Amino acid sequence: MKLSEKQKELIEMAKRGENGTYLAFVAIFPNSNYLSVVRRFTEKEKTKYREWFRDIGVKPLGDYIDLIRAESPEREADGELGSVSSLVWFLSNEEWDNYMTVQLKREKELEEKRKTEREEEEVRRQQQRQEKLKREKEKQELLKKVSSWNIDSDDIQDEGGWTKCYTHTFIIDEQTLQFSERNVFDFGRVINPSYSVIEGAEEGGIVSKKNDGTLVWEIYSEKEGWCEVRPLNKQELICMEIIRKYGKYANSRIRL
């Protein structure tokens, strides 16, 4: 709590009871409480107000001191401010000092809490920066395994309306591999090869994981349905990992 020299002078003056000043607790509704130095209206000032208010109105002097979770005195109020809905209680020196002591304690607790929160936030930010650097490093290491990676897009339509289909074209080990990436309505992300995964089959297929973790291609036939045909080769594994981690729908929700 920092008090200006003027505030300090007013407080000391009110503690001595000079010039009609009072130490006061001010409650401004609905939920703001302050400490202040106040005085009653002068006879000239009273003429500006209605008769019922002239003798209960008070005027604040200097700045307010904001209070944290403070309770007003448990007695009838001594006055009101003129311009807002409020109540004012005159305080003894002891009451004032008690409010100030509690306020200083709560300000210290609040500052310690804020300090802890700032430190925790800085730790979180540092962790996020480290994770971002780690992800970027992993991405660059993975991309070094391909000669090039280009992405094109087309507008397509399904049950959910218009959406994008992305075509990923890789050159890896002097081969060109191409895959499509979609976010299918009410299903989710689908990555398909844009080539035949076995001789004689139509282009396309889906990736499936076996119990031992091996990724394999499955293709569909009218007679047998979805059938496993072969494991993904080294180049396909690299391309699929890049799309899975860094493709356009890598962090997308299912379209509904």
Coordinates of C-alpha atoms in Angstrom, one line a residue:
M1 CA 0.0 0.0 0.0
K2 CA 1.5 3.3 -1.1
L3 CA 0.1 6.5 0.4
S4 CA 0.8 9.9 -1.0
E5 CA 2.2 12.6 1.3
K6 CA -1.2 14.4 1.1
Q7 CA -3.0 11.2 2.3
K8 CA -0.6 10.8 5.2
E9 CA -1.1 14.4 6.2
L10 CA -4.9 14.1 6.1
I11 CA -4.9 10.8 8.1
E12 CA -2.7 12.4 10.8
M13 CA -5.0 15.4 10.9
A14 CA -8.1 13.2 11.2
K15 CA -6.4 11.2 14.0
R16 CA -6.0 14.4 15.9
G17 CA -9.6 15.4 15.1
E18 CA -8.5 18.7 13.5
N19 CA -10.6 20.9 11.1
G20 CA -13.7 18.7 11.5
T21 CA -12.1 15.7 9.8
Y22 CA -12.9 12.1 10.5
L23 CA -11.3 8.7 9.7
A24 CA -14.0 6.8 7.9
F25 CA -15.1 3.5 6.4
V26 CA -16.9 4.1 3.2
A27 CA -19.2 1.5 1.6
I28 CA -20.3 2.3 -1.9
F29 CA -22.9 -0.1 -3.1
P30 CA -23.2 -2.8 -4.4
N31 CA -19.8 -4.1 -3.2
S32 CA -17.0 -1.6 -2.9
N33 CA -15.4 -0.7 0.5
Y34 CA -12.8 1.9 1.2
L35 CA -11.0 3.9 3.9
S36 CA -11.0 7.6 3.6
V37 CA -10.7 10.9 5.5
V38 CA -14.0 12.8 5.4
R39 CA -15.7 15.9 6.8
R40 CA -19.2 17.1 7.2
F41 CA -20.6 19.7 4.7
T42 CA -20.0 23.3 5.4
E43 CA -23.0 25.6 5.9
K44 CA -22.5 26.9 2.4
E45 CA -22.3 23.4 0.9
K46 CA -25.5 22.3 2.7
T47 CA -27.5 24.7 0.7
K48 CA -26.9 22.6 -2.4
Y49 CA -28.7 19.6 -0.9
R50 CA -32.1 18.6 0.2
E51 CA -32.9 19.3 3.9
W52 CA -33.0 15.7 4.9
F53 CA -29.5 15.1 3.6
R54 CA -27.7 18.3 4.8
D55 CA -26.7 17.0 8.2
I56 CA -25.9 13.4 7.2
G57 CA -23.9 14.1 4.1
V58 CA -20.1 13.9 4.2
K59 CA -17.4 14.9 1.7
P60 CA -14.3 12.7 1.1
L61 CA -10.9 14.3 1.3
G62 CA -7.9 13.0 -0.7
D63 CA -7.9 9.5 -2.3
Y64 CA -9.7 6.4 -1.3
I65 CA -7.8 3.4 0.1
D66 CA -9.3 0.3 -1.5
L67 CA -10.1 -2.5 1.0
I68 CA -10.0 -6.2 0.3
R69 CA -12.8 -8.3 1.7
A70 CA -13.5 -5.8 4.4
E71 CA -16.6 -5.8 6.7
S72 CA -18.3 -2.6 7.7
P73 CA -18.6 -1.7 11.4
E74 CA -21.6 -3.4 13.1
R75 CA -23.4 -0.2 14.1
E76 CA -25.5 2.5 12.6
A77 CA -23.8 4.5 9.9
D78 CA -22.8 8.1 10.6
G79 CA -23.5 9.5 7.1
E80 CA -23.6 9.2 3.4
L81 CA -21.8 10.5 0.3
G82 CA -23.6 13.0 -1.8
S83 CA -23.3 11.6 -5.3
V84 CA -23.6 7.8 -4.9
S85 CA -25.5 5.1 -3.0
S86 CA -23.3 4.7 0.0
L87 CA -22.9 4.6 3.8
V88 CA -20.1 6.1 5.9
W89 CA -19.0 5.1 9.4
F90 CA -16.6 7.4 11.4
L91 CA -13.8 5.3 12.9
S92 CA -11.7 5.6 16.0
N93 CA -8.0 5.7 15.7
E94 CA -7.9 2.1 16.9
E95 CA -10.5 0.9 14.4
W96 CA -8.6 2.7 11.6
D97 CA -5.3 1.1 12.6
N98 CA -7.0 -2.3 12.7
Y99 CA -8.4 -1.9 9.2
M100 CA -5.0 -0.8 7.9
T101 CA -3.3 -3.8 9.6
V102 CA -5.7 -6.3 8.1
Q103 CA -5.5 -4.5 4.7
L104 CA -1.7 -4.7 4.7
K105 CA -1.8 -8.4 5.6
R106 CA -4.3 -9.1 2.8
E107 CA -2.4 -7.1 0.2
K108 CA 0.7 -9.1 1.2
E109 CA -1.2 -12.4 0.8
L110 CA -2.6 -11.2 -2.5
E111 CA 0.8 -10.2 -3.8
E112 CA 2.3 -13.5 -2.7
K113 CA -0.5 -15.3 -4.5
R114 CA 0.0 -13.2 -7.7
K115 CA 3.8 -13.8 -7.5
T116 CA 3.2 -17.6 -7.2
E117 CA 0.8 -17.4 -10.2
R118 CA 3.3 -15.4 -12.2
E119 CA 6.0 -17.9 -11.4
E120 CA 3.7 -20.8 -12.3
E121 CA 2.7 -19.1 -15.5
E122 CA 6.4 -18.5 -16.4
V123 CA 7.1 -22.2 -15.8
R124 CA 4.2 -23.1 -18.1
R125 CA 5.4 -20.7 -20.8
Q126 CA 8.9 -22.0 -20.5
Q127 CA 7.6 -25.6 -20.8
Q128 CA 5.5 -24.6 -23.8
R129 CA 8.5 -23.0 -25.5
Q130 CA 10.6 -26.1 -24.9
E131 CA 7.8 -28.3 -26.2
K132 CA 7.4 -26.1 -29.2
L133 CA 11.2 -26.2 -29.9
K134 CA 11.2 -30.0 -29.4
R135 CA 8.2 -30.4 -31.8
E136 CA 9.9 -28.1 -34.4
K137 CA 13.1 -30.1 -34.1
E138 CA 11.3 -33.4 -34.5
K139 CA 9.5 -32.0 -37.5
Q140 CA 12.6 -30.8 -39.2
E141 CA 14.4 -34.1 -38.5
L142 CA 11.4 -35.9 -40.1
L143 CA 11.2 -33.6 -43.1
K144 CA 14.9 -34.3 -43.8
K145 CA 13.9 -37.8 -44.8
V146 CA 12.0 -36.5 -47.8
S147 CA 13.4 -34.5 -50.8
S148 CA 10.2 -32.4 -51.1
W149 CA 6.7 -32.1 -49.7
N150 CA 4.0 -30.1 -51.5
I151 CA 0.3 -29.7 -50.7
D152 CA -2.5 -28.8 -53.1
S153 CA -6.2 -28.5 -52.2
D154 CA -9.6 -29.0 -53.9
D155 CA -13.1 -28.1 -52.9
I156 CA -15.2 -31.2 -52.5
Q157 CA -18.7 -31.8 -51.2
D158 CA -20.1 -34.6 -49.0
E159 CA -23.1 -35.1 -46.6
G160 CA -21.9 -32.2 -44.5
G161 CA -21.5 -29.7 -47.3
W162 CA -18.4 -28.2 -48.9
T163 CA -15.0 -29.0 -47.5
K164 CA -11.4 -29.3 -48.5
C165 CA -9.5 -32.3 -49.8
Y166 CA -5.7 -31.9 -49.6
T167 CA -3.3 -33.7 -51.8
H168 CA 0.2 -34.3 -50.4
T169 CA 2.9 -35.0 -52.9
F170 CA 6.3 -36.3 -51.7
I171 CA 9.5 -37.1 -53.4
I172 CA 11.4 -39.5 -51.3
D173 CA 14.4 -41.8 -52.4
E174 CA 13.7 -40.7 -56.0
Q175 CA 10.1 -41.9 -55.8
T176 CA 7.0 -39.8 -56.0
L177 CA 4.2 -40.7 -53.6
Q178 CA 0.9 -39.0 -53.4
F179 CA -1.8 -39.1 -50.7
S180 CA -5.2 -37.5 -50.1
E181 CA -6.3 -36.1 -46.7
R182 CA -9.9 -35.4 -45.9
N183 CA -12.1 -34.7 -42.8
V184 CA -15.1 -36.9 -43.7
F185 CA -18.4 -35.8 -42.3
D186 CA -19.5 -37.7 -39.1
F187 CA -16.4 -39.9 -39.4
G188 CA -13.2 -37.9 -39.1
R189 CA -9.8 -37.7 -40.7
V190 CA -9.0 -40.1 -43.6
I191 CA -5.7 -40.4 -45.4
N192 CA -5.6 -42.5 -48.5
P193 CA -2.9 -43.3 -51.1
S194 CA -3.5 -41.8 -54.5
Y195 CA -2.0 -44.9 -56.2
S196 CA -2.4 -48.6 -56.3
V197 CA -0.8 -50.3 -53.3
I198 CA -0.6 -53.6 -55.1
E199 CA -0.4 -54.5 -58.8
G200 CA -3.8 -54.8 -60.5
A201 CA -5.7 -53.0 -57.8
E202 CA -7.5 -49.7 -58.1
E203 CA -5.8 -46.7 -56.5
G204 CA -6.6 -46.1 -52.8
G205 CA -6.8 -48.0 -49.6
I206 CA -6.7 -47.5 -45.9
V207 CA -4.0 -48.0 -43.2
S208 CA -4.7 -50.5 -40.4
K209 CA -2.6 -51.4 -37.4
K210 CA -2.0 -55.1 -36.5
N211 CA -1.8 -56.4 -33.0
D212 CA 2.1 -56.3 -33.2
G213 CA 1.9 -52.6 -34.2
T214 CA 2.7 -53.2 -37.9
L215 CA 0.9 -50.8 -40.2
V216 CA -0.6 -52.5 -43.3
W217 CA -2.6 -51.4 -46.3
E218 CA -6.1 -52.7 -46.7
I219 CA -8.1 -52.5 -49.9
Y220 CA -11.8 -53.2 -50.6
S221 CA -13.2 -55.8 -52.9
E222 CA -16.9 -56.6 -53.5
K223 CA -16.2 -60.3 -52.8
E224 CA -14.1 -60.1 -49.6
G225 CA -14.7 -56.6 -48.2
W226 CA -11.6 -54.9 -46.6
C227 CA -8.5 -57.1 -46.9
E228 CA -5.0 -56.7 -45.7
V229 CA -2.6 -56.8 -48.7
R230 CA 0.8 -55.7 -47.5
P231 CA 2.8 -53.7 -44.9
L232 CA 3.7 -50.1 -45.6
N233 CA 7.2 -49.8 -46.9
K234 CA 9.8 -47.5 -45.3
Q235 CA 9.0 -44.5 -47.6
E236 CA 5.3 -44.8 -47.1
L237 CA 5.7 -44.9 -43.3
I238 CA 7.7 -41.7 -43.4
C239 CA 5.1 -39.9 -45.6
M240 CA 2.2 -41.1 -43.5
E241 CA 3.9 -40.0 -40.3
I242 CA 4.4 -36.5 -41.8
I243 CA 0.8 -36.2 -42.8
R244 CA -0.5 -37.6 -39.5
K245 CA 1.5 -35.2 -37.4
Y246 CA 1.6 -32.1 -39.7
G247 CA -1.2 -32.4 -42.2
K248 CA -3.9 -29.9 -42.6
Y249 CA -6.4 -31.9 -40.5
A250 CA -3.9 -32.9 -37.8
N251 CA -5.7 -31.0 -35.0
S252 CA -9.2 -31.0 -36.5
R253 CA -12.4 -32.3 -34.9
I254 CA -14.8 -34.5 -36.6
R255 CA -17.2 -32.6 -38.8
L256 CA -20.8 -32.9 -37.6

